[in-house]
Amino acid sequence: MKKLLLMILPAFICAGSLFAQTSTVSGVWERGKTKAVKMFKIVEGGNLSEVATSALGEDGSFRMTFTPEKEGYFVLGTSSSVFQNRYIFYMKPGDPLNVRILPESYELIGKENTAENKEMVRWHDFIFPLEDKAVYFMGKHSTYVDFFPLLEEKLDKLGSYKVKKTKNKVFDTTFADFRKYDLLFNAVQFIYTVRSAHPQKEDFIDYYRQIDIPAIARTTSILNYPGGLRLFVNAYMLKAMVSDSSSAGEKRKNPVSAMLKEDVEMISNDTIKGEIALMFSGMSKTQVGLEQYKQEYGSFLVTDSQKKRWQRIEDNFAENMEKKKPINFTFPDAEGNDVSLSDFRGKVVYIDIWATWCGPCKKEMPAMKALEAEYKDNKDIVFMGISVDASKNIQKWKDFVIKEQLPGVQLFGGDMAGPTLSKPYKITGIPRFMLVGKDGSLIYMDAPRPSSSEIRAVLNDALKK
C-alpha cells in the first residue's frame, strides 16, 4: 500500500506543477463598447498573436487563462491590429493579473498582482499624458504646439524618474529598453496620426533629431515591444524626414531599399534586416513581383523562422492565383456601341477602373499612357478603361476622354458599374486594375498599377501564355 501511494504521489506533484504554470487574467472593462477582450503574446517582428479570449459579462467583467511559454511582455486588448485599447503587461508562467480598464486609463485591482506589473503601471501613469494625446486623440484637438512642450517636460523628468527594482533581474533589464521604446512609440505615433496642424522640419524638437537608429538596430530588443518592427521603420523614416538629408524623399518612396541597401551602416543586426525584408514583401501584389523582390532582398532572410514565413508567403501567392472565369460584362463606348469583355478573347486585357472625380485615378493616367505606348505594336494586348461615374455624368466622361486623349478601349459603366463590376469583383475603392488572360481567365483581380515597378513583368508574363 505504501509503495502504491509513493507511485501515485509524484503524479499529483507533476500535475500540480503544470497547473501552477497557468496564468489567470481577470478584471473589468469599462472603455468603450466591445463584446470580448483578448490576451496576445508578442511574436516575430513585434506582431501580436492571440493566446486567450473572454466574453464580457453584463457588468464588463472578464476572466481568462493561458499558459505563457516564457516570461515576457503580453498585451491585453480588443484586436491585434490596432494601437488603441491595448494594455501592456509583464507575465511569467503562473502570474495572476487583475485589472480594471477605465474610460481613460487603467488600474490594478486586488492583492495578487506582481511587482513587475506594479512597475508597469507606475510607468504607464508617468507616460499617460503623452499617450492620451498620441493614441487617444479623437476629440482632443491636440497638435504639435501643445504636444512638443509636454514631451520636453516628460524628457526633463526622466532623469528623476525612480525605477523600483524587483527581484526579477530579467524584467529589470528588459524594462529599461521597454521604457525607451514606449516613449519613442508615443512620440512617433503622434506624428503619424491625423492632426489639424502638422509640424514643419524646423518645428521638431531635438528629441526627434537625436533618435539613435544605429543603437536601436544593434540588437533585437525592439522586436519584443508590441509593433516593434513597425515602430522601428516609422522612427527611421521620421528621423530621415527631420534630418538635413536631401535624400529623405527618395527614402520615403522606397524605404526597404534605403534601409537594406543604402544606409547599410545604420542597421547592423541581421535579424532586424530579415524582418524588414519580410515586412515590405507585402508591396508585391503578384507572383512575378514577389520573385523579383526575392531576387533583390531574399538574401537578408537569415533565421529559420524568416525562411519559413517567406515560404508561406510564396505558397499563399501560388494558392491565391485567381484562375476563374470572369463574369462577362458589356458597357457602351463613347459612340454608344456595346462592347463586351468577351470580344477580346485571345488577347491579354489590362483593365483600369476609374472615375473623372478620382484624384488617384488621374495620377495613374500618365503612367497608363506611357505603358500603352510601349505596347502599341503588340496586337495581343488590349488596354481598357471603364468609368464608374454616375450615368447622369456621361457627357462629363466623354469630354474628359477627349480632353485627356485617353487611348485604348474606353467604356462607360455608369450606374451599372456597381452590380456588374464592383460587387462581383469586390471593388471597394478606385483606381482598381485587373488583368485578364488570353483564355478569358482572370489572372489578377487586383493587378499592379501602371506606375508600379512590377507591371511590365506581369504583362510580359501574361503575354507568354
PDB file of N, CA and C in Angstrom, residues 89-181:
ATOM      1  N   PHE A  89       1.461  44.296 -20.324  1.00  0.00           N
ATOM      2  CA  PHE A  89       1.807  43.777 -19.007  1.00  0.00           C
ATOM      3  C   PHE A  89       2.961  42.792 -19.138  1.00  0.00           C
ATOM      4  N   TYR A  90       3.577  42.494 -18.013  1.00  0.00           N
ATOM      5  CA  TYR A  90       4.677  41.525 -17.974  1.00  0.00           C
ATOM      6  C   TYR A  90       4.181  40.291 -17.254  1.00  0.00           C
ATOM      7  N   MET A  91       4.293  39.127 -17.895  1.00  0.00           N
ATOM      8  CA  MET A  91       3.763  37.902 -17.321  1.00  0.00           C
ATOM      9  C   MET A  91       4.829  36.814 -17.286  1.00  0.00           C
ATOM     10  N   LYS A  92       4.882  36.118 -16.158  1.00  0.00           N
ATOM     11  CA  LYS A  92       5.655  34.888 -16.024  1.00  0.00           C
ATOM     12  C   LYS A  92       4.661  33.734 -15.924  1.00  0.00           C
ATOM     13  N   PRO A  93       5.072  32.515 -16.276  1.00  0.00           N
ATOM     14  CA  PRO A  93       4.166  31.377 -16.108  1.00  0.00           C
ATOM     15  C   PRO A  93       3.622  31.327 -14.683  1.00  0.00           C
ATOM     16  N   GLY A  94       2.293  31.287 -14.572  1.00  0.00           N
ATOM     17  CA  GLY A  94       1.650  31.228 -13.267  1.00  0.00           C
ATOM     18  C   GLY A  94       1.278  32.577 -12.685  1.00  0.00           C
ATOM     19  N   ASP A  95       1.718  33.682 -13.293  1.00  0.00           N
ATOM     20  CA  ASP A  95       1.401  35.010 -12.757  1.00  0.00           C
ATOM     21  C   ASP A  95      -0.083  35.331 -12.909  1.00  0.00           C
ATOM     22  N   PRO A  96      -0.711  35.902 -11.863  1.00  0.00           N
ATOM     23  CA  PRO A  96      -2.078  36.402 -11.998  1.00  0.00           C
ATOM     24  C   PRO A  96      -2.046  37.868 -12.435  1.00  0.00           C
ATOM     25  N   LEU A  97      -3.126  38.316 -13.057  1.00  0.00           N
ATOM     26  CA  LEU A  97      -3.277  39.721 -13.407  1.00  0.00           C
ATOM     27  C   LEU A  97      -4.735  40.094 -13.186  1.00  0.00           C
ATOM     28  N   ASN A  98      -4.952  41.125 -12.407  1.00  0.00           N
ATOM     29  CA  ASN A  98      -6.305  41.601 -12.116  1.00  0.00           C
ATOM     30  C   ASN A  98      -6.324  43.095 -12.365  1.00  0.00           C
ATOM     31  N   VAL A  99      -7.123  43.527 -13.331  1.00  0.00           N
ATOM     32  CA  VAL A  99      -7.024  44.907 -13.795  1.00  0.00           C
ATOM     33  C   VAL A  99      -8.398  45.475 -14.140  1.00  0.00           C
ATOM     34  N   ARG A 100      -8.551  46.751 -13.910  1.00  0.00           N
ATOM     35  CA  ARG A 100      -9.763  47.462 -14.346  1.00  0.00           C
ATOM     36  C   ARG A 100      -9.363  48.433 -15.441  1.00  0.00           C
ATOM     37  N   ILE A 101      -9.939  48.269 -16.630  1.00  0.00           N
ATOM     38  CA  ILE A 101      -9.694  49.178 -17.741  1.00  0.00           C
ATOM     39  C   ILE A 101     -10.708  50.307 -17.638  1.00  0.00           C
ATOM     40  N   LEU A 102     -10.238  51.484 -17.336  1.00  0.00           N
ATOM     41  CA  LEU A 102     -11.091  52.644 -17.102  1.00  0.00           C
ATOM     42  C   LEU A 102     -11.405  53.358 -18.408  1.00  0.00           C
ATOM     43  N   PRO A 103     -12.386  54.265 -18.409  1.00  0.00           N
ATOM     44  CA  PRO A 103     -12.693  55.021 -19.637  1.00  0.00           C
ATOM     45  C   PRO A 103     -11.493  55.781 -20.183  1.00  0.00           C
ATOM     46  N   GLU A 104     -10.543  56.159 -19.333  1.00  0.00           N
ATOM     47  CA  GLU A 104      -9.370  56.899 -19.784  1.00  0.00           C
ATOM     48  C   GLU A 104      -8.076  56.100 -19.664  1.00  0.00           C
ATOM     49  N   SER A 105      -7.874  55.427 -18.536  1.00  0.00           N
ATOM     50  CA  SER A 105      -6.608  54.732 -18.317  1.00  0.00           C
ATOM     51  C   SER A 105      -6.896  53.326 -17.784  1.00  0.00           C
ATOM     52  N   TYR A 106      -6.081  52.838 -16.843  1.00  0.00           N
ATOM     53  CA  TYR A 106      -6.352  51.553 -16.216  1.00  0.00           C
ATOM     54  C   TYR A 106      -5.699  51.520 -14.838  1.00  0.00           C
ATOM     55  N   GLU A 107      -6.123  50.567 -14.009  1.00  0.00           N
ATOM     56  CA  GLU A 107      -5.542  50.397 -12.683  1.00  0.00           C
ATOM     57  C   GLU A 107      -5.564  48.929 -12.302  1.00  0.00           C
ATOM     58  N   LEU A 108      -4.576  48.536 -11.505  1.00  0.00           N
ATOM     59  CA  LEU A 108      -4.569  47.181 -10.973  1.00  0.00           C
ATOM     60  C   LEU A 108      -5.518  47.113  -9.796  1.00  0.00           C
ATOM     61  N   ILE A 109      -6.221  45.991  -9.664  1.00  0.00           N
ATOM     62  CA  ILE A 109      -7.137  45.800  -8.544  1.00  0.00           C
ATOM     63  C   ILE A 109      -6.794  44.478  -7.862  1.00  0.00           C
ATOM     64  N   GLY A 110      -7.219  44.319  -6.634  1.00  0.00           N
ATOM     65  CA  GLY A 110      -6.906  43.105  -5.902  1.00  0.00           C
ATOM     66  C   GLY A 110      -5.498  43.140  -5.333  1.00  0.00           C
ATOM     67  N   LYS A 111      -5.114  42.043  -4.691  1.00  0.00           N
ATOM     68  CA  LYS A 111      -3.819  41.983  -3.993  1.00  0.00           C
ATOM     69  C   LYS A 111      -2.835  41.002  -4.629  1.00  0.00           C
ATOM     70  N   GLU A 112      -3.191  40.381  -5.722  1.00  0.00           N
ATOM     71  CA  GLU A 112      -2.360  39.304  -6.271  1.00  0.00           C
ATOM     72  C   GLU A 112      -1.444  39.750  -7.400  1.00  0.00           C
ATOM     73  N   ASN A 113      -1.497  41.019  -7.800  1.00  0.00           N
ATOM     74  CA  ASN A 113      -0.686  41.456  -8.935  1.00  0.00           C
ATOM     75  C   ASN A 113       0.793  41.475  -8.578  1.00  0.00           C
ATOM     76  N   THR A 114       1.620  41.220  -9.583  1.00  0.00           N
ATOM     77  CA  THR A 114       3.049  41.051  -9.356  1.00  0.00           C
ATOM     78  C   THR A 114       3.776  42.391  -9.249  1.00  0.00           C
ATOM     79  N   ALA A 115       4.991  42.319  -8.718  1.00  0.00           N
ATOM     80  CA  ALA A 115       5.832  43.512  -8.600  1.00  0.00           C
ATOM     81  C   ALA A 115       6.156  44.084  -9.979  1.00  0.00           C
ATOM     82  N   GLU A 116       6.330  43.197 -10.958  1.00  0.00           N
ATOM     83  CA  GLU A 116       6.632  43.665 -12.317  1.00  0.00           C
ATOM     84  C   GLU A 116       5.492  44.517 -12.874  1.00  0.00           C
ATOM     85  N   ASN A 117       4.255  44.053 -12.698  1.00  0.00           N
ATOM     86  CA  ASN A 117       3.133  44.804 -13.255  1.00  0.00           C
ATOM     87  C   ASN A 117       2.826  46.060 -12.454  1.00  0.00           C
ATOM     88  N   LYS A 118       3.193  46.078 -11.212  1.00  0.00           N
ATOM     89  CA  LYS A 118       3.070  47.325 -10.454  1.00  0.00           C
ATOM     90  C   LYS A 118       4.027  48.377 -10.998  1.00  0.00           C
ATOM     91  N   GLU A 119       5.206  47.929 -11.431  1.00  0.00           N
ATOM     92  CA  GLU A 119       6.144  48.847 -12.077  1.00  0.00           C
ATOM     93  C   GLU A 119       5.632  49.273 -13.451  1.00  0.00           C
ATOM     94  N   MET A 120       4.999  48.350 -14.154  1.00  0.00           N
ATOM     95  CA  MET A 120       4.415  48.690 -15.447  1.00  0.00           C
ATOM     96  C   MET A 120       3.351  49.776 -15.287  1.00  0.00           C
ATOM     97  N   VAL A 121       2.546  49.685 -14.246  1.00  0.00           N
ATOM     98  CA  VAL A 121       1.506  50.685 -14.002  1.00  0.00           C
ATOM     99  C   VAL A 121       2.124  52.031 -13.634  1.00  0.00           C
ATOM    100  N   ARG A 122       3.157  52.016 -12.813  1.00  0.00           N
ATOM    101  CA  ARG A 122       3.817  53.274 -12.441  1.00  0.00           C
ATOM    102  C   ARG A 122       4.345  53.982 -13.688  1.00  0.00           C
ATOM    103  N   TRP A 123       4.969  53.225 -14.566  1.00  0.00           N
ATOM    104  CA  TRP A 123       5.469  53.828 -15.805  1.00  0.00           C
ATOM    105  C   TRP A 123       4.323  54.339 -16.671  1.00  0.00           C
ATOM    106  N   HIS A 124       3.249  53.541 -16.765  1.00  0.00           N
ATOM    107  CA  HIS A 124       2.118  53.963 -17.585  1.00  0.00           C
ATOM    108  C   HIS A 124       1.508  55.259 -17.050  1.00  0.00           C
ATOM    109  N   ASP A 125       1.408  55.378 -15.747  1.00  0.00           N
ATOM    110  CA  ASP A 125       0.886  56.622 -15.160  1.00  0.00           C
ATOM    111  C   ASP A 125       1.775  57.806 -15.532  1.00  0.00           C
ATOM    112  N   PHE A 126       3.076  57.569 -15.598  1.00  0.00           N
ATOM    113  CA  PHE A 126       4.016  58.640 -15.950  1.00  0.00           C
ATOM    114  C   PHE A 126       3.864  59.042 -17.420  1.00  0.00           C
ATOM    115  N   ILE A 127       3.727  58.066 -18.297  1.00  0.00           N
ATOM    116  CA  ILE A 127       3.709  58.327 -19.737  1.00  0.00           C
ATOM    117  C   ILE A 127       2.310  58.653 -20.256  1.00  0.00           C
ATOM    118  N   PHE A 128       1.286  58.420 -19.425  1.00  0.00           N
ATOM    119  CA  PHE A 128      -0.093  58.535 -19.871  1.00  0.00           C
ATOM    120  C   PHE A 128      -0.449  59.877 -20.515  1.00  0.00           C
ATOM    121  N   PRO A 129      -0.019  61.034 -19.998  1.00  0.00           N
ATOM    122  CA  PRO A 129      -0.375  62.297 -20.662  1.00  0.00           C
ATOM    123  C   PRO A 129       0.060  62.338 -22.130  1.00  0.00           C
ATOM    124  N   LEU A 130       1.202  61.718 -22.443  1.00  0.00           N
ATOM    125  CA  LEU A 130       1.640  61.642 -23.839  1.00  0.00           C
ATOM    126  C   LEU A 130       0.764  60.669 -24.622  1.00  0.00           C
ATOM    127  N   GLU A 131       0.510  59.509 -24.046  1.00  0.00           N
ATOM    128  CA  GLU A 131      -0.320  58.511 -24.703  1.00  0.00           C
ATOM    129  C   GLU A 131      -1.717  59.044 -24.986  1.00  0.00           C
ATOM    130  N   ASP A 132      -2.243  59.818 -24.059  1.00  0.00           N
ATOM    131  CA  ASP A 132      -3.584  60.366 -24.201  1.00  0.00           C
ATOM    132  C   ASP A 132      -3.695  61.253 -25.438  1.00  0.00           C
ATOM    133  N   LYS A 133      -2.637  61.991 -25.740  1.00  0.00           N
ATOM    134  CA  LYS A 133      -2.630  62.867 -26.915  1.00  0.00           C
ATOM    135  C   LYS A 133      -2.196  62.142 -28.182  1.00  0.00           C
ATOM    136  N   ALA A 134      -1.303  61.167 -28.030  1.00  0.00           N
ATOM    137  CA  ALA A 134      -0.744  60.484 -29.193  1.00  0.00           C
ATOM    138  C   ALA A 134      -1.648  59.377 -29.721  1.00  0.00           C
ATOM    139  N   VAL A 135      -2.311  58.661 -28.814  1.00  0.00           N
ATOM    140  CA  VAL A 135      -3.094  57.485 -29.201  1.00  0.00           C
ATOM    141  C   VAL A 135      -4.597  57.748 -29.111  1.00  0.00           C
ATOM    142  N   TYR A 136      -5.038  58.286 -27.998  1.00  0.00           N
ATOM    143  CA  TYR A 136      -6.465  58.534 -27.784  1.00  0.00           C
ATOM    144  C   TYR A 136      -6.769  60.008 -28.054  1.00  0.00           C
ATOM    145  N   PHE A 137      -6.529  60.440 -29.274  1.00  0.00           N
ATOM    146  CA  PHE A 137      -6.535  61.855 -29.611  1.00  0.00           C
ATOM    147  C   PHE A 137      -7.867  62.362 -30.158  1.00  0.00           C
ATOM    148  N   MET A 138      -8.783  61.465 -30.529  1.00  0.00           N
ATOM    149  CA  MET A 138     -10.027  61.889 -31.156  1.00  0.00           C
ATOM    150  C   MET A 138     -10.800  62.820 -30.229  1.00  0.00           C
ATOM    151  N   GLY A 139     -11.158  63.988 -30.768  1.00  0.00           N
ATOM    152  CA  GLY A 139     -11.941  64.955 -29.999  1.00  0.00           C
ATOM    153  C   GLY A 139     -11.138  65.822 -29.056  1.00  0.00           C
ATOM    154  N   LYS A 140      -9.803  65.612 -29.021  1.00  0.00           N
ATOM    155  CA  LYS A 140      -8.981  66.382 -28.076  1.00  0.00           C
ATOM    156  C   LYS A 140      -8.267  67.547 -28.750  1.00  0.00           C
ATOM    157  N   HIS A 141      -8.268  67.590 -30.078  1.00  0.00           N
ATOM    158  CA  HIS A 141      -7.731  68.724 -30.858  1.00  0.00           C
ATOM    159  C   HIS A 141      -6.281  69.053 -30.488  1.00  0.00           C
ATOM    160  N   SER A 142      -5.497  68.038 -30.229  1.00  0.00           N
ATOM    161  CA  SER A 142      -4.095  68.254 -29.871  1.00  0.00           C
ATOM    162  C   SER A 142      -3.239  68.350 -31.125  1.00  0.00           C
ATOM    163  N   THR A 143      -2.304  69.300 -31.146  1.00  0.00           N
ATOM    164  CA  THR A 143      -1.342  69.420 -32.237  1.00  0.00           C
ATOM    165  C   THR A 143       0.060  69.474 -31.646  1.00  0.00           C
ATOM    166  N   TYR A 144       1.051  69.547 -32.530  1.00  0.00           N
ATOM    167  CA  TYR A 144       2.433  69.602 -32.061  1.00  0.00           C
ATOM    168  C   TYR A 144       2.683  70.800 -31.167  1.00  0.00           C
ATOM    169  N   VAL A 145       1.864  71.838 -31.286  1.00  0.00           N
ATOM    170  CA  VAL A 145       2.049  73.065 -30.499  1.00  0.00           C
ATOM    171  C   VAL A 145       1.930  72.774 -29.005  1.00  0.00           C
ATOM    172  N   ASP A 146       1.005  71.885 -28.614  1.00  0.00           N
ATOM    173  CA  ASP A 146       0.881  71.532 -27.200  1.00  0.00           C
ATOM    174  C   ASP A 146       1.601  70.228 -26.865  1.00  0.00           C
ATOM    175  N   PHE A 147       1.785  69.347 -27.888  1.00  0.00           N
ATOM    176  CA  PHE A 147       2.413  68.058 -27.608  1.00  0.00           C
ATOM    177  C   PHE A 147       3.916  68.180 -27.391  1.00  0.00           C
ATOM    178  N   PHE A 148       4.602  68.932 -28.213  1.00  0.00           N
ATOM    179  CA  PHE A 148       6.054  69.035 -28.089  1.00  0.00           C
ATOM    180  C   PHE A 148       6.489  69.567 -26.717  1.00  0.00           C
ATOM    181  N   PRO A 149       5.855  70.630 -26.182  1.00  0.00           N
ATOM    182  CA  PRO A 149       6.232  71.077 -24.827  1.00  0.00           C
ATOM    183  C   PRO A 149       5.992  69.997 -23.772  1.00  0.00           C
ATOM    184  N   LEU A 150       4.893  69.236 -23.921  1.00  0.00           N
ATOM    185  CA  LEU A 150       4.623  68.162 -22.962  1.00  0.00           C
ATOM    186  C   LEU A 150       5.682  67.073 -23.065  1.00  0.00           C
ATOM    187  N   LEU A 151       6.081  66.746 -24.283  1.00  0.00           N
ATOM    188  CA  LEU A 151       7.123  65.748 -24.474  1.00  0.00           C
ATOM    189  C   LEU A 151       8.437  66.217 -23.851  1.00  0.00           C
ATOM    190  N   GLU A 152       8.784  67.472 -24.038  1.00  0.00           N
ATOM    191  CA  GLU A 152      10.011  68.013 -23.437  1.00  0.00           C
ATOM    192  C   GLU A 152       9.937  67.987 -21.917  1.00  0.00           C
ATOM    193  N   GLU A 153       8.748  68.243 -21.387  1.00  0.00           N
ATOM    194  CA  GLU A 153       8.565  68.194 -19.937  1.00  0.00           C
ATOM    195  C   GLU A 153       8.806  66.784 -19.405  1.00  0.00           C
ATOM    196  N   LYS A 154       8.280  65.793 -20.108  1.00  0.00           N
ATOM    197  CA  LYS A 154       8.479  64.408 -19.688  1.00  0.00           C
ATOM    198  C   LYS A 154       9.947  63.997 -19.838  1.00  0.00           C
ATOM    199  N   LEU A 155      10.598  64.466 -20.876  1.00  0.00           N
ATOM    200  CA  LEU A 155      12.019  64.161 -21.062  1.00  0.00           C
ATOM    201  C   LEU A 155      12.854  64.745 -19.931  1.00  0.00           C
ATOM    202  N   ASP A 156      12.505  65.934 -19.496  1.00  0.00           N
ATOM    203  CA  ASP A 156      13.219  66.561 -18.374  1.00  0.00           C
ATOM    204  C   ASP A 156      13.042  65.769 -17.079  1.00  0.00           C
ATOM    205  N   LYS A 157      11.870  65.174 -16.912  1.00  0.00           N
ATOM    206  CA  LYS A 157      11.577  64.453 -15.676  1.00  0.00           C
ATOM    207  C   LYS A 157      12.108  63.016 -15.678  1.00  0.00           C
ATOM    208  N   LEU A 158      12.548  62.544 -16.854  1.00  0.00           N
ATOM    209  CA  LEU A 158      13.062  61.175 -16.919  1.00  0.00           C
ATOM    210  C   LEU A 158      14.248  60.968 -15.998  1.00  0.00           C
ATOM    211  N   GLY A 159      15.085  61.998 -15.888  1.00  0.00           N
ATOM    212  CA  GLY A 159      16.269  61.873 -15.038  1.00  0.00           C
ATOM    213  C   GLY A 159      15.952  61.624 -13.582  1.00  0.00           C
ATOM    214  N   SER A 160      14.814  62.139 -13.141  1.00  0.00           N
ATOM    215  CA  SER A 160      14.433  61.963 -11.732  1.00  0.00           C
ATOM    216  C   SER A 160      13.410  60.842 -11.536  1.00  0.00           C
ATOM    217  N   TYR A 161      13.042  60.167 -12.629  1.00  0.00           N
ATOM    218  CA  TYR A 161      12.083  59.076 -12.506  1.00  0.00           C
ATOM    219  C   TYR A 161      12.762  57.902 -11.810  1.00  0.00           C
ATOM    220  N   LYS A 162      12.230  57.497 -10.697  1.00  0.00           N
ATOM    221  CA  LYS A 162      12.845  56.441  -9.891  1.00  0.00           C
ATOM    222  C   LYS A 162      12.231  55.081 -10.240  1.00  0.00           C
ATOM    223  N   VAL A 163      13.073  54.196 -10.731  1.00  0.00           N
ATOM    224  CA  VAL A 163      12.648  52.839 -11.060  1.00  0.00           C
ATOM    225  C   VAL A 163      12.855  51.963  -9.833  1.00  0.00           C
ATOM    226  N   LYS A 164      11.810  51.270  -9.430  1.00  0.00           N
ATOM    227  CA  LYS A 164      11.912  50.374  -8.282  1.00  0.00           C
ATOM    228  C   LYS A 164      12.357  48.991  -8.766  1.00  0.00           C
ATOM    229  N   LYS A 165      13.464  48.540  -8.260  1.00  0.00           N
ATOM    230  CA  LYS A 165      13.971  47.224  -8.645  1.00  0.00           C
ATOM    231  C   LYS A 165      13.066  46.128  -8.101  1.00  0.00           C
ATOM    232  N   THR A 166      12.817  45.131  -8.927  1.00  0.00           N
ATOM    233  CA  THR A 166      12.089  43.953  -8.477  1.00  0.00           C
ATOM    234  C   THR A 166      13.110  42.852  -8.215  1.00  0.00           C
ATOM    235  N   LYS A 167      12.664  41.706  -7.803  1.00  0.00           N
ATOM    236  CA  LYS A 167      13.563  40.573  -7.607  1.00  0.00           C
ATOM    237  C   LYS A 167      13.799  39.810  -8.911  1.00  0.00           C
ATOM    238  N   ASN A 168      13.224  40.323  -9.990  1.00  0.00           N
ATOM    239  CA  ASN A 168      13.321  39.671 -11.290  1.00  0.00           C
ATOM    240  C   ASN A 168      14.354  40.417 -12.136  1.00  0.00           C
ATOM    241  N   LYS A 169      15.559  39.855 -12.243  1.00  0.00           N
ATOM    242  CA  LYS A 169      16.636  40.526 -12.979  1.00  0.00           C
ATOM    243  C   LYS A 169      16.336  40.611 -14.473  1.00  0.00           C
ATOM    244  N   VAL A 170      15.628  39.603 -14.994  1.00  0.00           N
ATOM    245  CA  VAL A 170      15.277  39.633 -16.420  1.00  0.00           C
ATOM    246  C   VAL A 170      14.365  40.818 -16.704  1.00  0.00           C
ATOM    247  N   PHE A 171      13.355  40.994 -15.880  1.00  0.00           N
ATOM    248  CA  PHE A 171      12.440  42.116 -16.060  1.00  0.00           C
ATOM    249  C   PHE A 171      13.163  43.441 -15.891  1.00  0.00           C
ATOM    250  N   ASP A 172      13.942  43.572 -14.847  1.00  0.00           N
ATOM    251  CA  ASP A 172      14.623  44.846 -14.585  1.00  0.00           C
ATOM    252  C   ASP A 172      15.500  45.260 -15.757  1.00  0.00           C
ATOM    253  N   THR A 173      16.098  44.274 -16.421  1.00  0.00           N
ATOM    254  CA  THR A 173      16.954  44.575 -17.570  1.00  0.00           C
ATOM    255  C   THR A 173      16.132  44.973 -18.787  1.00  0.00           C
ATOM    256  N   THR A 174      15.106  44.177 -19.089  1.00  0.00           N
ATOM    257  CA  THR A 174      14.297  44.467 -20.285  1.00  0.00           C
ATOM    258  C   THR A 174      13.419  45.694 -20.099  1.00  0.00           C
ATOM    259  N   PHE A 175      13.061  45.997 -18.862  1.00  0.00           N
ATOM    260  CA  PHE A 175      12.171  47.125 -18.598  1.00  0.00           C
ATOM    261  C   PHE A 175      12.829  48.458 -18.959  1.00  0.00           C
ATOM    262  N   ALA A 176      14.134  48.515 -18.858  1.00  0.00           N
ATOM    263  CA  ALA A 176      14.842  49.739 -19.259  1.00  0.00           C
ATOM    264  C   ALA A 176      14.642  49.999 -20.749  1.00  0.00           C
ATOM    265  N   ASP A 177      14.768  48.929 -21.570  1.00  0.00           N
ATOM    266  CA  ASP A 177      14.521  49.065 -23.007  1.00  0.00           C
ATOM    267  C   ASP A 177      13.052  49.357 -23.278  1.00  0.00           C
ATOM    268  N   PHE A 178      12.173  48.693 -22.538  1.00  0.00           N
ATOM    269  CA  PHE A 178      10.744  48.895 -22.747  1.00  0.00           C
ATOM    270  C   PHE A 178      10.365  50.366 -22.584  1.00  0.00           C
ATOM    271  N   ARG A 179      10.854  51.003 -21.530  1.00  0.00           N
ATOM    272  CA  ARG A 179      10.507  52.408 -21.289  1.00  0.00           C
ATOM    273  C   ARG A 179      11.002  53.291 -22.439  1.00  0.00           C
ATOM    274  N   LYS A 180      12.190  52.987 -22.936  1.00  0.00           N
ATOM    275  CA  LYS A 180      12.745  53.758 -24.057  1.00  0.00           C
ATOM    276  C   LYS A 180      11.855  53.627 -25.289  1.00  0.00           C
ATOM    277  N   TYR A 181      11.424  52.393 -25.586  1.00  0.00           N
ATOM    278  CA  TYR A 181      10.604  52.177 -26.780  1.00  0.00           C
ATOM    279  C   TYR A 181       9.188  52.706 -26.589  1.00  0.00           C
TER     280      TYR A 181
END
